[in-house]
Coordinates of C-alpha atoms in Angstrom, one line a residue:
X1418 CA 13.4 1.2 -24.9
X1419 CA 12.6 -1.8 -23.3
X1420 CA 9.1 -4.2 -23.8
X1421 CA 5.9 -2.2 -22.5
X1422 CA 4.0 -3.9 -19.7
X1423 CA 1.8 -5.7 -21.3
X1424 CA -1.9 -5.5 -19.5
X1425 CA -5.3 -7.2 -19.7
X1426 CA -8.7 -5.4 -19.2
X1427 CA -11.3 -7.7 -18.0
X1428 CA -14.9 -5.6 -17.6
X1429 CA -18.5 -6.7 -18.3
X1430 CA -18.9 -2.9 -19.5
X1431 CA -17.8 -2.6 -22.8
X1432 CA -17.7 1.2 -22.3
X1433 CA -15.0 1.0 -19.5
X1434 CA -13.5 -1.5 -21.7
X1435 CA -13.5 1.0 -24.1
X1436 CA -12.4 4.1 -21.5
X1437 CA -9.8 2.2 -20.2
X1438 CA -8.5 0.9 -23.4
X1439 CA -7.9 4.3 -24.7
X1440 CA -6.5 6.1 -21.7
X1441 CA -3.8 3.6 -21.1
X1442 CA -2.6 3.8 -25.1
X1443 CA -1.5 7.3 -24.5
X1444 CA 1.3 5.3 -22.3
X1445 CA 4.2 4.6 -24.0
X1446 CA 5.2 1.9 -21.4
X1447 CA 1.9 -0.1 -21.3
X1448 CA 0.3 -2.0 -24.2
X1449 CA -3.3 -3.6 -23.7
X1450 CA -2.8 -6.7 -25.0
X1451 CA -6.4 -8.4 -24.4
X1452 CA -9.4 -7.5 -22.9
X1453 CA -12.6 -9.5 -22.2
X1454 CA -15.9 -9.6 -20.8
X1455 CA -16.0 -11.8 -18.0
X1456 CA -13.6 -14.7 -16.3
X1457 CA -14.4 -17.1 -18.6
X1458 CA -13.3 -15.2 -21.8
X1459 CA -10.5 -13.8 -19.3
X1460 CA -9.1 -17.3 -18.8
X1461 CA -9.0 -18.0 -22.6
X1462 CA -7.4 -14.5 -23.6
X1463 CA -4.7 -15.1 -20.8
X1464 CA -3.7 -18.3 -22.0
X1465 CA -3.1 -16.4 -25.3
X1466 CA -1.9 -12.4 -24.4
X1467 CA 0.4 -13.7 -21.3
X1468 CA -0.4 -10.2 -19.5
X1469 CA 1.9 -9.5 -16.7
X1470 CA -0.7 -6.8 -15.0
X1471 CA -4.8 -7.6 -15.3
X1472 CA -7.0 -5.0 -14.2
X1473 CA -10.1 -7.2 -13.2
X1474 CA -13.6 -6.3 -12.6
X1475 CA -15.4 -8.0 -9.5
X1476 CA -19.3 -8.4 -10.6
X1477 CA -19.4 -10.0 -14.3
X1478 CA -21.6 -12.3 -15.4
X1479 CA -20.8 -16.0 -15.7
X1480 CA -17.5 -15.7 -14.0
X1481 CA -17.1 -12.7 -12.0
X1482 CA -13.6 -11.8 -11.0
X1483 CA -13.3 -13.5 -7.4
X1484 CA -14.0 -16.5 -9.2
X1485 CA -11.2 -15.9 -12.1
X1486 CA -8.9 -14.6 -9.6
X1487 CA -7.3 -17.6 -8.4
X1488 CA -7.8 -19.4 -11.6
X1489 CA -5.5 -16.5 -13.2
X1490 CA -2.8 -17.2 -10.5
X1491 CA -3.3 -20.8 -11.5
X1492 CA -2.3 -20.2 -14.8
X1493 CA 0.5 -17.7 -13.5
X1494 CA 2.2 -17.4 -9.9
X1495 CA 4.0 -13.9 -10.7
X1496 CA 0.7 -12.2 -12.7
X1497 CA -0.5 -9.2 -10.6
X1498 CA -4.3 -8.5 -10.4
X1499 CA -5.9 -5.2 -9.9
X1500 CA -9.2 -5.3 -8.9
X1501 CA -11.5 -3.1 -9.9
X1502 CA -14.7 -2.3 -8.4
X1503 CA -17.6 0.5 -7.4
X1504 CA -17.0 2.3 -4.3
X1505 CA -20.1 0.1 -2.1
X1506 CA -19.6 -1.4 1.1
X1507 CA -20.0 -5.2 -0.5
X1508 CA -17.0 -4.4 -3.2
X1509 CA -14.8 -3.1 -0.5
X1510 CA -15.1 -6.2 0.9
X1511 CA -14.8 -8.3 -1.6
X1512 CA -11.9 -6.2 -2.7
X1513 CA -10.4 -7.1 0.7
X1514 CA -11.5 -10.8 0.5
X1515 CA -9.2 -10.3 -3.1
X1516 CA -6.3 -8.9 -1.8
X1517 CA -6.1 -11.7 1.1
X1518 CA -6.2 -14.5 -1.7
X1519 CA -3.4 -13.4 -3.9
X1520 CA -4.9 -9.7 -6.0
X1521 CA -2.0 -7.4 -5.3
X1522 CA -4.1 -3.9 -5.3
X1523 CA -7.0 -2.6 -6.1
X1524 CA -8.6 0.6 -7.9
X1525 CA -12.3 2.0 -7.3
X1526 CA -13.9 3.2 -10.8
X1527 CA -14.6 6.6 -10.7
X1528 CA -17.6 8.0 -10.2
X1529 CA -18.3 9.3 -13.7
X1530 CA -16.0 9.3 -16.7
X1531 CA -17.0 12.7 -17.5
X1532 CA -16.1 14.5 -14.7
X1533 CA -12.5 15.6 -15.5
X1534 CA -11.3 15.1 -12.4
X1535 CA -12.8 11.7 -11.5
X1536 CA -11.3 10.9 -14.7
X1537 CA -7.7 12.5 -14.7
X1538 CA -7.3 11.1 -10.9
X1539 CA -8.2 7.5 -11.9
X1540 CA -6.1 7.6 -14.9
X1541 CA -3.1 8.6 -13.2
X1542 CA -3.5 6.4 -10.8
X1543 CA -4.4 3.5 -12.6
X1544 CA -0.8 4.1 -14.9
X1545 CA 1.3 4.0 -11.4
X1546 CA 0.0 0.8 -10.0
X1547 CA 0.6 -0.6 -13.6
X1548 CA 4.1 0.7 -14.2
X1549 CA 4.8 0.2 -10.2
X1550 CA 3.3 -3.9 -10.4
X1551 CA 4.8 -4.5 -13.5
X1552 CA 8.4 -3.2 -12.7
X1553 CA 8.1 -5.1 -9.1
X1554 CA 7.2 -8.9 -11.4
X1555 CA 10.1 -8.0 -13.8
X1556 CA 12.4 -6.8 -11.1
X1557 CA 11.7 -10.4 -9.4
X1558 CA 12.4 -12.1 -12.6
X1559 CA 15.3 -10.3 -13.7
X1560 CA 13.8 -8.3 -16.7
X1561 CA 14.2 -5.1 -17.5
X1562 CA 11.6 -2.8 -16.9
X1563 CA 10.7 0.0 -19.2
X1564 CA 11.0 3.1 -17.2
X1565 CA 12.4 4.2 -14.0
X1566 CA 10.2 5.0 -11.2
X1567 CA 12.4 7.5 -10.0
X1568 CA 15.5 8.8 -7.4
X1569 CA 15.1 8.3 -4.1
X1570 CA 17.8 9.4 -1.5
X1571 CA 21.2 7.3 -1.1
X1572 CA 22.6 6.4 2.3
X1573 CA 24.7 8.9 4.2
X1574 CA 28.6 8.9 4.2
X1575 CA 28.6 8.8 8.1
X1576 CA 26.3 6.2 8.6
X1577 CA 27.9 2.3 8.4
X1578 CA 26.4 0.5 5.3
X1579 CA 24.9 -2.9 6.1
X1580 CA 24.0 -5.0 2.9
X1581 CA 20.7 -6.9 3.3
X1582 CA 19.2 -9.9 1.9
X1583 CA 17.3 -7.8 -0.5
X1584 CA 18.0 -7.7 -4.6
X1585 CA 20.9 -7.5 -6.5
X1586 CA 22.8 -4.7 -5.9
X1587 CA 20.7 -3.0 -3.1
X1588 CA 22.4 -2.0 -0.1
X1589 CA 20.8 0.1 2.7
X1590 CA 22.5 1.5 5.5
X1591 CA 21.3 0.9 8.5
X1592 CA 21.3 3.7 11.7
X1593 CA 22.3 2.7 14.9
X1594 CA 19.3 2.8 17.0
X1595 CA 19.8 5.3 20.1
X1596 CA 16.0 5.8 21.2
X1597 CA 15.8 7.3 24.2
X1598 CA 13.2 5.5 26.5
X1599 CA 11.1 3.1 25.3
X1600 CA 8.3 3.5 22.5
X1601 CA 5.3 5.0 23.6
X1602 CA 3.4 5.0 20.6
X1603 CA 3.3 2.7 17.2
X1604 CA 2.6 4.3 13.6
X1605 CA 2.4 2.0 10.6
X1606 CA 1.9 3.2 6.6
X1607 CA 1.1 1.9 4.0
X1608 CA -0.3 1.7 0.6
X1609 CA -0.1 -0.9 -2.2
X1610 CA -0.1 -4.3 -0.9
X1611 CA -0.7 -2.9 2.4
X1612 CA -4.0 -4.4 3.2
X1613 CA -1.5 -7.9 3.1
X1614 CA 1.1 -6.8 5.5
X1615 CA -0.9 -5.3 7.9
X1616 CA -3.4 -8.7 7.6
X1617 CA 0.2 -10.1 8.3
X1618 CA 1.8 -8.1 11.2
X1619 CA -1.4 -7.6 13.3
X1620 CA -1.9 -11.2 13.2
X1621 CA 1.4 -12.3 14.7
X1622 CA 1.4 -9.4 16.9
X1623 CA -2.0 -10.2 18.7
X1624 CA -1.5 -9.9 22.4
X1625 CA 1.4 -8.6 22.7
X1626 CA 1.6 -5.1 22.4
X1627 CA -0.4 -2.7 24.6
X1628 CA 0.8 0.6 22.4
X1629 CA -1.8 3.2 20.7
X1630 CA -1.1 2.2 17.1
X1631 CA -1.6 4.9 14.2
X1632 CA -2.5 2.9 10.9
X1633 CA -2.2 5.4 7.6
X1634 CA -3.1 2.8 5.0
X1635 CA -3.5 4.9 1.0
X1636 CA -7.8 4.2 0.6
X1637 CA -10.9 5.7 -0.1
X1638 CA -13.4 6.0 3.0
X1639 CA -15.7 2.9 2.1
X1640 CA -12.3 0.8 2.0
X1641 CA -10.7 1.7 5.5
X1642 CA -13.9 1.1 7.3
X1643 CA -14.0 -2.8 5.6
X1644 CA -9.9 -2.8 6.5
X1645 CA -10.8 -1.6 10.1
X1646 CA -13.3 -4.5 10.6
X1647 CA -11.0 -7.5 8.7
X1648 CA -8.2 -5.9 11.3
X1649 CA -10.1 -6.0 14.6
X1650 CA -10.8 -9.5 13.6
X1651 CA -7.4 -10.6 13.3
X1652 CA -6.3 -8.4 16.3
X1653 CA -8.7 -8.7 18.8
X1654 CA -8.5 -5.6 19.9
X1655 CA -10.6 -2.1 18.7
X1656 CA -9.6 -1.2 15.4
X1657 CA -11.4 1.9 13.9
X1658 CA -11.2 4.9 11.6
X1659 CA -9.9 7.8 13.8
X1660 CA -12.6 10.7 15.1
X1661 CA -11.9 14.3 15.5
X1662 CA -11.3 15.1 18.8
X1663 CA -11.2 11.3 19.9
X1664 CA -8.9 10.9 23.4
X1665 CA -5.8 8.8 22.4
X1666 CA -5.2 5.5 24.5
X1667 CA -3.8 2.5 24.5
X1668 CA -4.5 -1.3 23.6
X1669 CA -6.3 0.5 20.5
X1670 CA -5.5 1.1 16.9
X1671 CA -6.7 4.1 15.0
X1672 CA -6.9 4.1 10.6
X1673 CA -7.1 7.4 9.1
X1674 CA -10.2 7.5 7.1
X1675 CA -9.8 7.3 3.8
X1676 CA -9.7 10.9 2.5
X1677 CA -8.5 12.7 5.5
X1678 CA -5.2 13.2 6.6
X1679 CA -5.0 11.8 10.2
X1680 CA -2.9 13.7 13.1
X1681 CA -2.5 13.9 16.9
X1682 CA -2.5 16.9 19.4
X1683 CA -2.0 18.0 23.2
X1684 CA -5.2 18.7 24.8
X1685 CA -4.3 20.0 28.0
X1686 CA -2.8 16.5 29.7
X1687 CA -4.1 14.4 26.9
X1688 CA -3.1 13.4 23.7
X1689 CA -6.2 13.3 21.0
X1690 CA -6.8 12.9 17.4
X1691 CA -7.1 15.8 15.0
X1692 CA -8.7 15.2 11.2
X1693 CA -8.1 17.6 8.7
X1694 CA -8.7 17.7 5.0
X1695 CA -5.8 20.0 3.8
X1696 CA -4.6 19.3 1.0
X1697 CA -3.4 15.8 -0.3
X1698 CA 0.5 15.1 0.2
X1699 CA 2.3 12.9 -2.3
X1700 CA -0.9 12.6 -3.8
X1701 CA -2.2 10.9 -1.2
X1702 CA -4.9 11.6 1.8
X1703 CA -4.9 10.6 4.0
X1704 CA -0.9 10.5 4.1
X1705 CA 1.8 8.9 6.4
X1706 CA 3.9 12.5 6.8
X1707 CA 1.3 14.2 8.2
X1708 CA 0.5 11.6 10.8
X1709 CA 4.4 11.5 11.1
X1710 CA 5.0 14.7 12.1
X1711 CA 2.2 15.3 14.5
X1712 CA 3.1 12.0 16.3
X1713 CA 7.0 13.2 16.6
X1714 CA 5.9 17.0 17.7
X1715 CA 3.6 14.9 20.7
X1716 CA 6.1 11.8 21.6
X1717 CA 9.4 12.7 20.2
X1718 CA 11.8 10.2 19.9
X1719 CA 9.5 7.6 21.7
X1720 CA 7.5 6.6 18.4
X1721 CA 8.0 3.4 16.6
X1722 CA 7.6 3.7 13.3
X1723 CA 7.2 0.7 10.7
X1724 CA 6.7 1.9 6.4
X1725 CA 5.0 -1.3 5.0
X1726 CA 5.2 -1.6 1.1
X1727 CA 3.3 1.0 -1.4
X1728 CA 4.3 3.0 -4.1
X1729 CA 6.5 6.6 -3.9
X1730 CA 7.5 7.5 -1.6
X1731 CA 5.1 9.2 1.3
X1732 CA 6.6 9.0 4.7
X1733 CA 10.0 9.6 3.5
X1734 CA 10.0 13.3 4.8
X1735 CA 8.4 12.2 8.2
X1736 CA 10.9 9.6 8.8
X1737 CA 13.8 12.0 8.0
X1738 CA 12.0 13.6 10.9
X1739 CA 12.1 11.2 12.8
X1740 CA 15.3 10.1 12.5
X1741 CA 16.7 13.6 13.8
X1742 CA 14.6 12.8 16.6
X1743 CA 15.7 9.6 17.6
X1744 CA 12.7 7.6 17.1
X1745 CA 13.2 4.0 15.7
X1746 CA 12.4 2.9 12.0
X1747 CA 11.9 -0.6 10.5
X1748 CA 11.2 -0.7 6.9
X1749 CA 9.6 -3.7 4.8
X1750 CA 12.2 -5.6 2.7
X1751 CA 11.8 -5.4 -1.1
X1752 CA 11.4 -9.7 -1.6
X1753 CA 8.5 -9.5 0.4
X1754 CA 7.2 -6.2 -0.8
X1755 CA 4.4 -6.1 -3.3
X1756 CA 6.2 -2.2 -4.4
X1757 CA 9.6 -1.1 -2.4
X1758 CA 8.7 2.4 -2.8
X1759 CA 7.5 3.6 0.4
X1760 CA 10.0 1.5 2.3
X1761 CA 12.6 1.7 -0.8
X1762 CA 12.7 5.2 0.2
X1763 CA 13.5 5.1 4.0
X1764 CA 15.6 2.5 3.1
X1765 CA 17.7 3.8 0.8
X1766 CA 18.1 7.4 2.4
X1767 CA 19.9 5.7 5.0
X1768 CA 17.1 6.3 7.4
X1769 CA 15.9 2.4 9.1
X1770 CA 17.2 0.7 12.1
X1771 CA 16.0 -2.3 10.5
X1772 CA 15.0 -3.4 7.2
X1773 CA 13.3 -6.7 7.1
X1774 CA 11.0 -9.1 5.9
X1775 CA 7.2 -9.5 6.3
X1776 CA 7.2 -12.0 8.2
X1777 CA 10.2 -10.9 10.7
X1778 CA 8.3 -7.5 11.2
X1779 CA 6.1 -8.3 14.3
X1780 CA 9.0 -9.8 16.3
X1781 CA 10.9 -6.9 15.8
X1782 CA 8.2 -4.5 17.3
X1783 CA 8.0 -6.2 19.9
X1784 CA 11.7 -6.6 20.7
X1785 CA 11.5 -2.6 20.2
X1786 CA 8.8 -2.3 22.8
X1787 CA 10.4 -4.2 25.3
X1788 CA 14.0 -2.4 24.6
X1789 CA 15.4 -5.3 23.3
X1790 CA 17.7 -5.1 20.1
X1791 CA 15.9 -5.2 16.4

């Protein structure tokens, strides 16, 4: 077995210190190395522990974590920071602010520690963004990591493989794209890292798209409403959390609220949004299949869809799906990825018209739009 992830705990509380201490030794693959009680002691422990992962808390006192956040990047280009926060309106934010200077996720605390659920839910998902952070920075370097995240599809025999400027030894196979007609509406998931590439591809594509766009970005409800605001600043047009019953149109982009699952319906001649709160797929809700498949029963093949980077693999089965109907895919590469799960997934099963970078993303959408080639 190879080196556990080594991880930092940085909490003013010394009981979540404590909590969090304890839950991640039950995992074989992560060792706490340090912990500390604000950024000062942070900055002193890292210097000494070398964490690869730091799970940081925002409000400390002498040095809270947005002030030891860049200083920890400083100190280490390739260290990813968690931040970790109440669910309030002003750490949302923050969070955001975090995320937009260089924290690759974040993780709200739960509620109480004593409720079993708030407690099993947090743990688990504080152990996949380790293991999933950790693999990406030793996957980048060229280290081992100490698990597997798991299988994901392989390309299909009939399609024509295409290697891509990705890492060593990834090849995807691309699908020729045969939409018919032009897009008439844009979806868009996401979940770790996502707050970053969406910050990224709304800004380039201000202007110049006149598509409804479907955002299903993995958060909690406080955090899409702060990622709906940050977006409609960078966008210029409405960005909002999606309402039941809402009439779709276009120049408009609608987030699923955190904790509901997101769709669209026929009513009568127009299309509108549905919200439901069945029950979580992939763990996640809301989730991008869902809003996948409800999008694909109302415009067919005429939806563009774009899988940013996250972890698993949610939207895999809605792509699939998609891809049967002859809609068009574009996937995130895995250099600029924070986690190639999401978009590892569709782009290993053989199911993306395009697989790019960040940064090449936006032009491709609009060549779509416009019927141009990816």
């Amino acid at each position: 077995m190879q080196h556990p992830y080594r991880v930092m705990i940085v909490d003013d509380s010394a009981v979540i210190r404590g909590f969090l201490t304890r839950w991640l030794k039950d995992e074989e693959s992560i060792e706490v190395v340090a912990s500390a009680s604000n950024g000062v002691y942070a900055l002193r422990e890292f210097e000494r522990a070398r964490p690869e992962v730091v799970v940081l808390d925002i409000e400390m006192p002498e040095m809270d974590g947005m002030t030891a956040l860049p200083k920890l990047i400083e100190m280490d280009a390739d260290v990813k920071v968690i931040m970790a926060s109440t669910l309030t309106l002003r750490n949302a934010n923050i969070s955001m602010q975090a995320m937009a200077k260089g924290a690759a996720d974040y993780i709200p605390k739960p509620e109480s520690t004593r409720e079993a659920k708030d407690k099993d839910n947090f743990q688990r998902e504080l152990v996949e963004k380790i293991k999933a952070l950790g693999a990406t920075r030793r996957k980048k370097s060229g280290q081992a990591a100490p698990s597997s995240d798991g299988q994901v599809k392989r390309p299909t025999a009939s399609a024509e493989p295409v290697k891509k400027s990705l890492y060593r030894n990834t090849t995807v196979t691309l699908r020729p794209n045969k939409a018919i007609g032009l897009p008439q509406a844009l979806a868009i998931g996401s979940s770790t890292g996502g707050p970053q590439a969406l910050f990224s591809v709304f800004e380039k594509l201000k202007g110049k798209i006149s598509l409804p766009i479907f955002v299903t970005q993995h958060m909690p409800a406080t955090f899409t409403a702060i990622l709906a605001e940050h977006l409609t600043k960078i966008f210029g047009l409405p960005v909002a959390e999606g309402i039941d019953g809402e009439k779709v149109v276009g120049n408009r982009v609608y987030l699923a609220p955190g904790d509901w699952h997101m769709t669209v319906k026929k009513d009568g001649t127009d299309t509108v949004l549905s919200l439901n709160q069945n029950p979580p797929e992939n763990f996640c809700r809301p989730a991008v299949d869902p809003m996948l498949r409800s999008l694909i029963d109302v415009y067919g093949s005429r939806v563009l869809t774009v899988i940013l980077t996250g972890m698993g693999h949610d939207g895999l089965k809605g792509s699939e799906l998609l891809s049967q109907a002859g809609g068009t895919l574009i996937a995130q590469d895995e250099a600029s990825s924070v986690v190639w799960g999401m978009p590892g997934a569709v782009a290993t099963a053989g199911l993306c018209n395009s697989v790019l970078p960040i940064q090449d993303i936006p032009a491709a959408i609009e060549n779509a739009v416009m019927g141009r080639p990816l």
